[in-house]
Short mmCIF file of N, CA and C in Angstrom, two decimals:
data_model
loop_
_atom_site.label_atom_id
_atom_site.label_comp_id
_atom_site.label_asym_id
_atom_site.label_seq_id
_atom_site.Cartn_x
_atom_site.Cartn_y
_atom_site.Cartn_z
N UNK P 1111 0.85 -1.17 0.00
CA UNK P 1111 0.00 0.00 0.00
C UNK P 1111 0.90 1.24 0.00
N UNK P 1112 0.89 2.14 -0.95
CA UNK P 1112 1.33 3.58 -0.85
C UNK P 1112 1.27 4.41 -0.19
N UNK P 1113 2.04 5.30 0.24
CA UNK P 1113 2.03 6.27 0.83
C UNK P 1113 0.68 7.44 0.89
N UNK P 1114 0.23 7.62 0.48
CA UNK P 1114 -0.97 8.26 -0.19
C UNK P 1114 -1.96 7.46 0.04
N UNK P 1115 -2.23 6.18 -0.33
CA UNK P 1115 -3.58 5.47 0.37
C UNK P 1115 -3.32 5.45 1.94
N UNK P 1116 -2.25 5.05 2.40
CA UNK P 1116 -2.28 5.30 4.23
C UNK P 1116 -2.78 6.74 4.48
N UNK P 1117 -2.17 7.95 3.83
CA UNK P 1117 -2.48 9.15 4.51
C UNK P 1117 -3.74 9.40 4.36
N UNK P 1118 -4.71 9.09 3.00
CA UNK P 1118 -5.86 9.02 2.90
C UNK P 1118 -6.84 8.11 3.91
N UNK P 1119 -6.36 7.40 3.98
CA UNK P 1119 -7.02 6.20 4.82
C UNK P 1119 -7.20 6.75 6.22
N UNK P 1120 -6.03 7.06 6.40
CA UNK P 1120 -6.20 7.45 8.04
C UNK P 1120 -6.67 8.70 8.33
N UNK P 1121 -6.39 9.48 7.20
CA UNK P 1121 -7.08 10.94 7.02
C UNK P 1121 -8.78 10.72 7.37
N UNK P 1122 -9.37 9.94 6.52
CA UNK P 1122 -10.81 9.22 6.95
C UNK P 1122 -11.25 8.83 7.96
N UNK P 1123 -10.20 8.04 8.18
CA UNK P 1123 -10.40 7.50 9.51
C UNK P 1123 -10.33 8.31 10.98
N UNK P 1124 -10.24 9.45 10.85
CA UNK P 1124 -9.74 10.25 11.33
C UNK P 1124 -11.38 11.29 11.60
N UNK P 1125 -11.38 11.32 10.04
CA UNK P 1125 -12.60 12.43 10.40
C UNK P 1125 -13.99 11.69 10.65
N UNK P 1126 -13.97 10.08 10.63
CA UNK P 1126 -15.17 9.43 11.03
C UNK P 1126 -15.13 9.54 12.36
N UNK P 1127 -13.98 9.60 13.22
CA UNK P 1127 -13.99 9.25 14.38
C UNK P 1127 -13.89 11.03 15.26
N UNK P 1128 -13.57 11.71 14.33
CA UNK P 1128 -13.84 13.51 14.65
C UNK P 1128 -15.35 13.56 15.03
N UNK P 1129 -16.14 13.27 13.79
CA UNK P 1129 -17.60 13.65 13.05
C UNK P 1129 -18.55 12.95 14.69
N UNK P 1130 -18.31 11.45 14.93
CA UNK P 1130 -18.62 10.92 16.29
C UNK P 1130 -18.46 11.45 17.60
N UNK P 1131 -17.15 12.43 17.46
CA UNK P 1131 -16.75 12.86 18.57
C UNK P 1131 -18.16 13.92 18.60
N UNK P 1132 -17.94 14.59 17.67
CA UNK P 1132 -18.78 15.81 17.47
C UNK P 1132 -20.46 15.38 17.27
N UNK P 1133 -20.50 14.89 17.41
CA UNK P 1133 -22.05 13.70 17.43
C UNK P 1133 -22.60 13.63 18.83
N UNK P 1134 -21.57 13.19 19.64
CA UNK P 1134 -21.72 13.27 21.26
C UNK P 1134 -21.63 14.26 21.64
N UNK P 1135 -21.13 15.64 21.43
CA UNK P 1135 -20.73 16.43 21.96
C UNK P 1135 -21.95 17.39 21.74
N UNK P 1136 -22.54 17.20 20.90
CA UNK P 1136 -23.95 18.10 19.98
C UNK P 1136 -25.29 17.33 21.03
N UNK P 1137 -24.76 15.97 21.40
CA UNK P 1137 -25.78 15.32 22.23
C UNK P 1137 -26.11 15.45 23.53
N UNK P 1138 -24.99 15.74 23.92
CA UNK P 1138 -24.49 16.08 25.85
C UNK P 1138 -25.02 17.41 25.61
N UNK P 1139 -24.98 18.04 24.42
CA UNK P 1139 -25.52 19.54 24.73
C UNK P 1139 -27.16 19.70 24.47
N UNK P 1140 -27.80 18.78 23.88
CA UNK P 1140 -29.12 19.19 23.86
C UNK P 1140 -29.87 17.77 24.31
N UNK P 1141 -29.42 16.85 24.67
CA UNK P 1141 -30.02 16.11 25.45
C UNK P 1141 -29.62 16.37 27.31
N UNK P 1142 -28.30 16.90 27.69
CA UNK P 1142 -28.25 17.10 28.86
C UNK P 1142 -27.93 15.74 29.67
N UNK P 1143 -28.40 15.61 30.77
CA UNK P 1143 -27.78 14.08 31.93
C UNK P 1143 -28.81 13.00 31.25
N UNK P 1144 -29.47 13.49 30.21
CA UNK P 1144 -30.54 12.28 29.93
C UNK P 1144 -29.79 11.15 28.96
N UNK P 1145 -28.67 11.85 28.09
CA UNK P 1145 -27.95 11.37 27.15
C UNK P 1145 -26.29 10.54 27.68
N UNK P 1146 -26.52 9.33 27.34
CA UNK P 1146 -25.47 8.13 27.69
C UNK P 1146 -24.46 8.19 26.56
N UNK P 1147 -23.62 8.47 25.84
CA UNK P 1147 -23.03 8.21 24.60
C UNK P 1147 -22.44 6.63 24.83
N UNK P 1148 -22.27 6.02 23.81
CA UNK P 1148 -21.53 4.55 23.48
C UNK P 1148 -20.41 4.42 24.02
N UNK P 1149 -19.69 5.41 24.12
CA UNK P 1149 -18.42 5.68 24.57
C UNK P 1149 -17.81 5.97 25.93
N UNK P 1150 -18.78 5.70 26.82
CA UNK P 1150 -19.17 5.79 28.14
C UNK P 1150 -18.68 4.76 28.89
N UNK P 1151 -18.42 4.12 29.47
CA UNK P 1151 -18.82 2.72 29.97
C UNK P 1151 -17.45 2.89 31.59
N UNK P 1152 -17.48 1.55 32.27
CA UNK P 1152 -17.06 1.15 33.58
C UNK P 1152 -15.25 1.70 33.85
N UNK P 1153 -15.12 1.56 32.09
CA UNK P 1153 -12.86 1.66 32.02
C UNK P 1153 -12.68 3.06 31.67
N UNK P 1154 -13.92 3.96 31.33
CA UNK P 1154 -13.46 5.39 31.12
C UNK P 1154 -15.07 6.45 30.65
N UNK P 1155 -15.03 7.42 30.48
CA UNK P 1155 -15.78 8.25 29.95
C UNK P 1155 -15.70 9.42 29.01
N UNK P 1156 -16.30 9.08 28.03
CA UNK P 1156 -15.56 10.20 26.60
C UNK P 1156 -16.54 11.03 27.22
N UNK P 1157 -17.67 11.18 27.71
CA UNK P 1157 -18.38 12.55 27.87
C UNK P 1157 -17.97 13.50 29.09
N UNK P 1158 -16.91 13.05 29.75
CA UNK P 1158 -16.92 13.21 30.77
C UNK P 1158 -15.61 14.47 30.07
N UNK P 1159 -14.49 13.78 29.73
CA UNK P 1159 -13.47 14.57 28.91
C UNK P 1159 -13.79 15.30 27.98
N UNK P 1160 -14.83 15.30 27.08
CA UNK P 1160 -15.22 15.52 26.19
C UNK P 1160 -16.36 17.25 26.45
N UNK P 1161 -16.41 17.11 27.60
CA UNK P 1161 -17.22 18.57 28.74
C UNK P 1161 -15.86 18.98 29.44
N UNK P 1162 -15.17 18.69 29.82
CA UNK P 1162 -14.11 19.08 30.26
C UNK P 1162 -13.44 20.28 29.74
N UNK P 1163 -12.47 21.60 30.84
CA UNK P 1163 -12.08 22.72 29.75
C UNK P 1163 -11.11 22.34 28.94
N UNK P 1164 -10.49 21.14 28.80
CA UNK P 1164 -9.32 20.35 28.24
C UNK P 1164 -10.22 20.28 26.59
N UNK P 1165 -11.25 20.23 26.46
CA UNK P 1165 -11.71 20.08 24.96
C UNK P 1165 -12.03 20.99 24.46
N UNK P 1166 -11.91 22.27 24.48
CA UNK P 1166 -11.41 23.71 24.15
C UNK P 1166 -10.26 24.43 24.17
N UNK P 1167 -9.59 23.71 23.43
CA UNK P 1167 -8.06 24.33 23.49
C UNK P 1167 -7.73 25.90 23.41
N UNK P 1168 -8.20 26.11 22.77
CA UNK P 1168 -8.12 27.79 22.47
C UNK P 1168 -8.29 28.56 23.52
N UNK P 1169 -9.63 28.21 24.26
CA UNK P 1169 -10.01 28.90 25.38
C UNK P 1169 -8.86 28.33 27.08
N UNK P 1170 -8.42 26.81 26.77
CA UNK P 1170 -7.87 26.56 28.15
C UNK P 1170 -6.59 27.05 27.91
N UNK P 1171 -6.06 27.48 26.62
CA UNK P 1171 -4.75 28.09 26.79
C UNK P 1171 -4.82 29.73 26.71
N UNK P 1172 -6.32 29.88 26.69
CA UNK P 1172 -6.05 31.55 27.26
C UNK P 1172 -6.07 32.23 26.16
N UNK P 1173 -6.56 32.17 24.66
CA UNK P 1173 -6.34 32.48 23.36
C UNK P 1173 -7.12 32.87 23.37
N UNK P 1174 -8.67 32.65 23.19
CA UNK P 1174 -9.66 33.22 23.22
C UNK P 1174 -10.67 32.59 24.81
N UNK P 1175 -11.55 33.63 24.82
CA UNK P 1175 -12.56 33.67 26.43
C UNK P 1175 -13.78 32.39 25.86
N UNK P 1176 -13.93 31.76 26.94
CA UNK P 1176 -14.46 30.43 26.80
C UNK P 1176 -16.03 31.04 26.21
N UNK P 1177 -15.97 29.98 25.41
CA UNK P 1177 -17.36 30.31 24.72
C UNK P 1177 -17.75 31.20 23.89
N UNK P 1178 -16.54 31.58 23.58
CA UNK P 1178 -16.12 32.51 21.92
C UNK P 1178 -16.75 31.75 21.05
N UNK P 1179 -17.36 32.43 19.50
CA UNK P 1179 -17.48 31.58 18.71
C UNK P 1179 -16.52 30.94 17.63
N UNK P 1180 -15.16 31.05 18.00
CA UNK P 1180 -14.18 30.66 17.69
C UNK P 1180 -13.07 29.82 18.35
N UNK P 1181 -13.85 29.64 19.80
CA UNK P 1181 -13.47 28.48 20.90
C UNK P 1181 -13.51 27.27 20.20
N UNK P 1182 -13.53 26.49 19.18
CA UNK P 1182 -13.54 25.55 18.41
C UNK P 1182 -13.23 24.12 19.59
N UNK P 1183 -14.01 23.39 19.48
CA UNK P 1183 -13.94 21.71 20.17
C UNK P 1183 -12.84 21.01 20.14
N UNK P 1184 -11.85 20.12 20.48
CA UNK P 1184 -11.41 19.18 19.51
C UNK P 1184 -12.02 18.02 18.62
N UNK P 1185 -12.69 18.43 18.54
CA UNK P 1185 -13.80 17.32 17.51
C UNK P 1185 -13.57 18.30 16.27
N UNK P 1186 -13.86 19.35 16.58
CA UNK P 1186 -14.17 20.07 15.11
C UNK P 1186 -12.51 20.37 14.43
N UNK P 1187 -12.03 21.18 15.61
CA UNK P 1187 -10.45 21.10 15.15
C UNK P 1187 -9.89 19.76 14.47
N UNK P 1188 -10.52 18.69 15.19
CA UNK P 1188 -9.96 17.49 14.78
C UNK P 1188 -10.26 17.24 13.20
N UNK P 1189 -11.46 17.31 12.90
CA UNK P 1189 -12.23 16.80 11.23
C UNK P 1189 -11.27 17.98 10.35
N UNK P 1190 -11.35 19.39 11.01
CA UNK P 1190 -10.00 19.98 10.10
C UNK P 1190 -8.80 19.41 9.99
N UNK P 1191 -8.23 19.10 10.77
CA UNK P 1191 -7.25 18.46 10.80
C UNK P 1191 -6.97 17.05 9.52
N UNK P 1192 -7.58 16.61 10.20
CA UNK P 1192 -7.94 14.92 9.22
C UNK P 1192 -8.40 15.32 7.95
N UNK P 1193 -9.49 16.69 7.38
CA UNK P 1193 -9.50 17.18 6.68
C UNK P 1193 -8.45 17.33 5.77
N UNK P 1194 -7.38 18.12 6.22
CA UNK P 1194 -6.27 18.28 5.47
C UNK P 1194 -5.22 17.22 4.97
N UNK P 1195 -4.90 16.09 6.17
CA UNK P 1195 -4.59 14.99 5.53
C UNK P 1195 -5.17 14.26 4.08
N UNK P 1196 -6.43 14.30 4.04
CA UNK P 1196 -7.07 13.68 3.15
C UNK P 1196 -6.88 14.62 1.92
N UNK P 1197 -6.87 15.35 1.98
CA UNK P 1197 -6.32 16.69 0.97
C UNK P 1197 -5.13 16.51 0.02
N UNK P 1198 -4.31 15.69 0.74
CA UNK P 1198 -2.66 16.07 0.78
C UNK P 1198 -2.60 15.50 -0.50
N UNK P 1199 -2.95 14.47 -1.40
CA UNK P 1199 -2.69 14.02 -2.72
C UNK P 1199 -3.17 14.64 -3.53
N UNK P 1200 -3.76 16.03 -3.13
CA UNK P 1200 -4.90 16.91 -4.12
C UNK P 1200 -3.32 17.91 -4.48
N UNK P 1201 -3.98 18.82 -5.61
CA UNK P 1201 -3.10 19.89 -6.27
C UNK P 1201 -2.98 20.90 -5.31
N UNK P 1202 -3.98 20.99 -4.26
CA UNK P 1202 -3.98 21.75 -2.90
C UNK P 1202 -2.62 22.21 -2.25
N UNK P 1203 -2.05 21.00 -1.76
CA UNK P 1203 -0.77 20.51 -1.05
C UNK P 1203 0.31 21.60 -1.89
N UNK P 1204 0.08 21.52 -3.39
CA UNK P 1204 1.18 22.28 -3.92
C UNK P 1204 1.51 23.73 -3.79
N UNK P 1205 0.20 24.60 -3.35
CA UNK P 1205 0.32 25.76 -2.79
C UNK P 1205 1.02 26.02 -2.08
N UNK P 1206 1.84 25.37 -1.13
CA UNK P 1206 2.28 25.63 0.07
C UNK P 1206 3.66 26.25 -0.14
N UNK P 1207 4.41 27.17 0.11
CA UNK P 1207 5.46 27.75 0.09
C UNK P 1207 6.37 26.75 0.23
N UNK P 1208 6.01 25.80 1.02
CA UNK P 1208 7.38 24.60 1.02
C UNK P 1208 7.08 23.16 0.73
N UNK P 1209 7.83 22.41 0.34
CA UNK P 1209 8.00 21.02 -0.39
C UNK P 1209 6.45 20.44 0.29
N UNK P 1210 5.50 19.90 -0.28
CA UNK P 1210 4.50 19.68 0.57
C UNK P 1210 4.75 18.54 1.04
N UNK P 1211 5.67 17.60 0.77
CA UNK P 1211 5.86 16.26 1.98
C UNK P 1211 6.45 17.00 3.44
N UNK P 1212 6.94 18.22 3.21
CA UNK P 1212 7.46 18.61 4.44
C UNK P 1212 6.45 18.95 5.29
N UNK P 1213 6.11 20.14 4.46
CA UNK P 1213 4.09 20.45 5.14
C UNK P 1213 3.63 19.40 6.41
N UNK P 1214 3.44 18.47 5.35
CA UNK P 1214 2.75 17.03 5.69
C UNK P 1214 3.42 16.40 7.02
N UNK P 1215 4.93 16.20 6.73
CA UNK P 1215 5.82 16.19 8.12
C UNK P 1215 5.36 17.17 9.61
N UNK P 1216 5.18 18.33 8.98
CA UNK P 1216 5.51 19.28 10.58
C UNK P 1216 3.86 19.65 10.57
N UNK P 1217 2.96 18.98 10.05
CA UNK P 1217 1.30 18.72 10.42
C UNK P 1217 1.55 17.37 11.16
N UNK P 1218 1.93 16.61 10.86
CA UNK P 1218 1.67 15.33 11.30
C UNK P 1218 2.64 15.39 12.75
N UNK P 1219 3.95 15.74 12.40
CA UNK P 1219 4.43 16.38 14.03
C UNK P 1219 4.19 16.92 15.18
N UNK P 1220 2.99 18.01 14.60
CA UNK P 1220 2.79 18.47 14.94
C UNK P 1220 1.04 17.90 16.09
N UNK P 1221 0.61 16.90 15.33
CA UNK P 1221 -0.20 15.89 15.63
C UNK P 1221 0.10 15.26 16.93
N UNK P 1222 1.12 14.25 16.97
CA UNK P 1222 1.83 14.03 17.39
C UNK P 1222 2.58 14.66 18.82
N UNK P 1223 2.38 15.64 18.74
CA UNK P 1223 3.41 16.44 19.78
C UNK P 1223 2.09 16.86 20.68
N UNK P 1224 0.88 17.19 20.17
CA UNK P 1224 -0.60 17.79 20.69
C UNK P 1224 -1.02 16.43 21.07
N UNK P 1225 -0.98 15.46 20.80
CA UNK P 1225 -1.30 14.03 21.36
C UNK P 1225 -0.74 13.24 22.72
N UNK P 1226 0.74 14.02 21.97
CA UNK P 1226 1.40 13.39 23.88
C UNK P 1226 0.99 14.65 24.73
N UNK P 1227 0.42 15.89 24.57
CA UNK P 1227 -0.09 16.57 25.61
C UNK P 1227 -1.39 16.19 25.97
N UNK P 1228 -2.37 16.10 25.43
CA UNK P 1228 -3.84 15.14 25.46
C UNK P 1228 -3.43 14.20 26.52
N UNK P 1229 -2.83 12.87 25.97
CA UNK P 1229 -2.56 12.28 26.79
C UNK P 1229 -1.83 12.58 28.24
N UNK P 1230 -1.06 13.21 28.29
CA UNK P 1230 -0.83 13.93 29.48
C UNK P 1230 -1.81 14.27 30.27
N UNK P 1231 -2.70 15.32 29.60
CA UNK P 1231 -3.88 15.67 30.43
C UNK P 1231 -4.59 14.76 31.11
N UNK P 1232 -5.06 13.60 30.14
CA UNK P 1232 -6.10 12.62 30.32
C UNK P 1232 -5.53 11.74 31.50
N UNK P 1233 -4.70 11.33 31.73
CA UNK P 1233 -4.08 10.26 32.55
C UNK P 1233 -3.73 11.10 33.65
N UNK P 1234 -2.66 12.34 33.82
CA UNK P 1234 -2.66 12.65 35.59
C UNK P 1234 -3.60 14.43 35.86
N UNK P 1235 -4.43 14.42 34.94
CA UNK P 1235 -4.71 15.69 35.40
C UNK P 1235 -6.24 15.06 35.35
N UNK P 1236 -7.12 14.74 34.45
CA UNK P 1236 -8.79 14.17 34.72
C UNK P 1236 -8.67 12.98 34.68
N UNK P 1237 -7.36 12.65 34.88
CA UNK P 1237 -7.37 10.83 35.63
C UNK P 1237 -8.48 9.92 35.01
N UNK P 1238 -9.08 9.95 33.35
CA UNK P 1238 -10.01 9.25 33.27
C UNK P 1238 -8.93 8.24 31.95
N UNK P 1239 -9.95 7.52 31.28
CA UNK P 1239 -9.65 7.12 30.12
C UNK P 1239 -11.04 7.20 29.04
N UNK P 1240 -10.84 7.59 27.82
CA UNK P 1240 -11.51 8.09 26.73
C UNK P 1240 -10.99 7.07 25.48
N UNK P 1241 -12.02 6.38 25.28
CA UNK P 1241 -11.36 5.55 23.99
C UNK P 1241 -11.90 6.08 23.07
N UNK P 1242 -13.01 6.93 22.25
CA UNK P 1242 -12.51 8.20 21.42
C UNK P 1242 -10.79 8.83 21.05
N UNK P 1243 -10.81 9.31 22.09
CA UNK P 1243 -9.21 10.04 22.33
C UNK P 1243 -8.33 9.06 22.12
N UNK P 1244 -8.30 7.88 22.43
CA UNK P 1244 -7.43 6.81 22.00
C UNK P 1244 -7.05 6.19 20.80
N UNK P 1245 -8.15 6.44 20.33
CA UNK P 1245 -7.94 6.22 18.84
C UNK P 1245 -7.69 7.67 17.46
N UNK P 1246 -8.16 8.80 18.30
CA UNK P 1246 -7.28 9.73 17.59
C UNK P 1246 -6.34 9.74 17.79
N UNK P 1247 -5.25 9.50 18.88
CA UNK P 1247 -4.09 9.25 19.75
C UNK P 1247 -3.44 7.96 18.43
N UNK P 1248 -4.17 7.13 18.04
CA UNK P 1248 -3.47 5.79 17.35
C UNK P 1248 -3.56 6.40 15.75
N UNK P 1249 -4.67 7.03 15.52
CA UNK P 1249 -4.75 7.54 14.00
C UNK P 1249 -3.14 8.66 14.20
N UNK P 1250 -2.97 9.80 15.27
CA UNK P 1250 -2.04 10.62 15.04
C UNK P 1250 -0.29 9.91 15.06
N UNK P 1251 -0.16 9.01 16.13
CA UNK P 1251 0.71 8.64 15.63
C UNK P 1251 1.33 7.49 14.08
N UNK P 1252 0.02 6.78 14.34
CA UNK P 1252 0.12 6.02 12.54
C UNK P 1252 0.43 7.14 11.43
N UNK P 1253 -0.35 7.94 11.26
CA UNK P 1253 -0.06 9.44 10.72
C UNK P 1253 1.68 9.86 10.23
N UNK P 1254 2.15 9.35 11.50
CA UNK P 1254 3.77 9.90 11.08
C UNK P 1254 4.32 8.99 10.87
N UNK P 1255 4.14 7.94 11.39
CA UNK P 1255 4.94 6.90 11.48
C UNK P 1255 4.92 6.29 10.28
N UNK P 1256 3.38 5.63 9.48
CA UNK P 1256 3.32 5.19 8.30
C UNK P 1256 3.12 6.14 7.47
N UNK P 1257 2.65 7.38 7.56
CA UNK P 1257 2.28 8.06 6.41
C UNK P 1257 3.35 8.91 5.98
N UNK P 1258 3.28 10.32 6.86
CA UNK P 1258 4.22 11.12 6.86
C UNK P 1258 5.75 10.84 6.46
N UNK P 1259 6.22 10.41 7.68
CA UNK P 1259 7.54 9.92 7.63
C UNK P 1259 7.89 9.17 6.09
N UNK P 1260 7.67 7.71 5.70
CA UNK P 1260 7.46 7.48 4.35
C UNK P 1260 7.78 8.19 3.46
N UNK P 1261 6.43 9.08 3.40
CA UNK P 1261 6.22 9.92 2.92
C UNK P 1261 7.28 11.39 2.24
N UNK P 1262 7.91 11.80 3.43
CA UNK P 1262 8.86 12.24 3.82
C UNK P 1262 10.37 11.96 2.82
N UNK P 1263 10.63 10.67 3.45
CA UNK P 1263 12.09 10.39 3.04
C UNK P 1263 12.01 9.91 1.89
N UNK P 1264 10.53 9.29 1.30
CA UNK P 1264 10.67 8.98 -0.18
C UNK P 1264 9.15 9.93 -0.83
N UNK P 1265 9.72 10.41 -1.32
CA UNK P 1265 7.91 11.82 -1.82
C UNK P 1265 7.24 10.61 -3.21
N UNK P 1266 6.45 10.44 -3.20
CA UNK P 1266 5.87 9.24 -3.72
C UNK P 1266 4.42 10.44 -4.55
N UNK P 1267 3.45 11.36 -4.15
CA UNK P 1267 2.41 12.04 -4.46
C UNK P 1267 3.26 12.77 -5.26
N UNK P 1268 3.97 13.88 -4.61
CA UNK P 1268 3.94 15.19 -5.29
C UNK P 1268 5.89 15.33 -5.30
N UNK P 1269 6.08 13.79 -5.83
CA UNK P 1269 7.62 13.61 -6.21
C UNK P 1269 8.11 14.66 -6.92
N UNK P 1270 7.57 15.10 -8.29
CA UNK P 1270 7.81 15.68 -9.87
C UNK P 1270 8.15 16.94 -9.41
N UNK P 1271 7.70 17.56 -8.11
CA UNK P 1271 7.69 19.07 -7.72
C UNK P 1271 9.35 19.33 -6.75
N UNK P 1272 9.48 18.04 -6.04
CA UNK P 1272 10.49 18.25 -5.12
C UNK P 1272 12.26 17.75 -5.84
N UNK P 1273 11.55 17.22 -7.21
CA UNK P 1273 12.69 16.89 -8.14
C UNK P 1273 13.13 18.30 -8.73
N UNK P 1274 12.60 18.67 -9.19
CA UNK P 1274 12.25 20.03 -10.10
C UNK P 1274 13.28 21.14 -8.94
N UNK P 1275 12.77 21.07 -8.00
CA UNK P 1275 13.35 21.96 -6.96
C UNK P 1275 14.82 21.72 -6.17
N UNK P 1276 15.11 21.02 -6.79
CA UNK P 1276 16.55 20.26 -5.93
C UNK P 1276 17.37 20.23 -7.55
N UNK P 1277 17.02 20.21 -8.91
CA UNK P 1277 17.99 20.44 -10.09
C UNK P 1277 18.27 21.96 -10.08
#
C-alpha cells in the first residue's frame, strides 16, 4: 500500500472518528444528563473529557474567552485536521510555500506532539480514560509513522515538484 492510500485512509479514519466525537458532543448539549453516549462505559468516559475545559483548546490556553465563537472543540479542530490529511494528494498541497511532503511532516508532528499533551492531560490531570481520544491518539501517531515519515524520506504524491526543486 502507498504512501498516499495510508495518509488518505487514516485521514478518513480520522474524520469518522472527529464527526462521532462531534455527534456526542452536539448530544451532551441538547439532550443534557438524559444522554449516555456509546463511549461511556465502567474503564473510562468520553463525555466526561469531552465537557471538560481540556476540549477547548483555544479557550484553556487563554487564546480566546471560553465560549467565543471561535473556541472551536477538539472534535471540530480534529475533522480539520484529518481534513487536510485527506487533501494532501490533491493539487492543494502544492500551494504551500514549502515542499509539501514537508508540510505534511511538521502537520503530522505536529499531531503528534498535541497528542502526547492530550494524553498527558487525560491520565494525571482528569485521571479518566476516553477511547474516542485513544484512537485519535493511534490515528495521530500512525499518521507519522506510516504516512508522513514514508512519505517524507521517499515523496511518492507530489515527487515531480520536489525533483524540479533540488535540479
Amino acid at each position: 500500500m502507498g504512501s498516499a492510500t495510508v495518509i488518505v485512509a487514516l485521514g478518513v479514519a480520522g474524520m469518522l472518528v472527529s464527526g462521532y466525537a462531534l455527534d456526542v458532543e452536539w448530544k451532551l448539549k441538547s439532550a443534557g444528563p438524559f444522554y449516555k453516549p456509546a463511549c461511556d462505559g465502567q474503564w473510562g468516559s468520553c463525555s466526561a473529557v469531552f465537557q471538560s475545559k481540556y476540549a477547548h483548546p483555544l479557550s484553556c490556553f487563554g487564546l480566546l474567552p471560553a465560549g467565543h465563537a471561535l473556541d472551536l472543540s477538539l472534535a471540530v479542530l480534529g475533522l480539520a485536521n484529518y481534513l487536510v490529511y485527506t487533501l494532501y494528494p490533491t493539487w492543494i498541497f502544492r500551494l504551500l510555500p514549502m515542499r509539501p511532503h514537508a508540510g505534511l511532516l511538521l502537520l503530522s508532528a505536529a499531531g503528534i506532539g498535541f497528542s502526547c499533551y492530550l494524553l498527558y492531560v487525560l491520565k494525571f490531570i482528569l485521571k479518566d480514560f476516553c477511547i474516542v481520544c485513544a484512537a485519535f491518539h493511534c490515528i495521530n501517531f500512525s499518521m507519522f509513522f506510516f504516512g508522513a515519515l514514508p512519505e517524507y524520506r521517499n515523496p511518492t504524491v507530489h515527487a515531480a515538484r520536489s525533483r524540479t526543486k533540488k535540479e
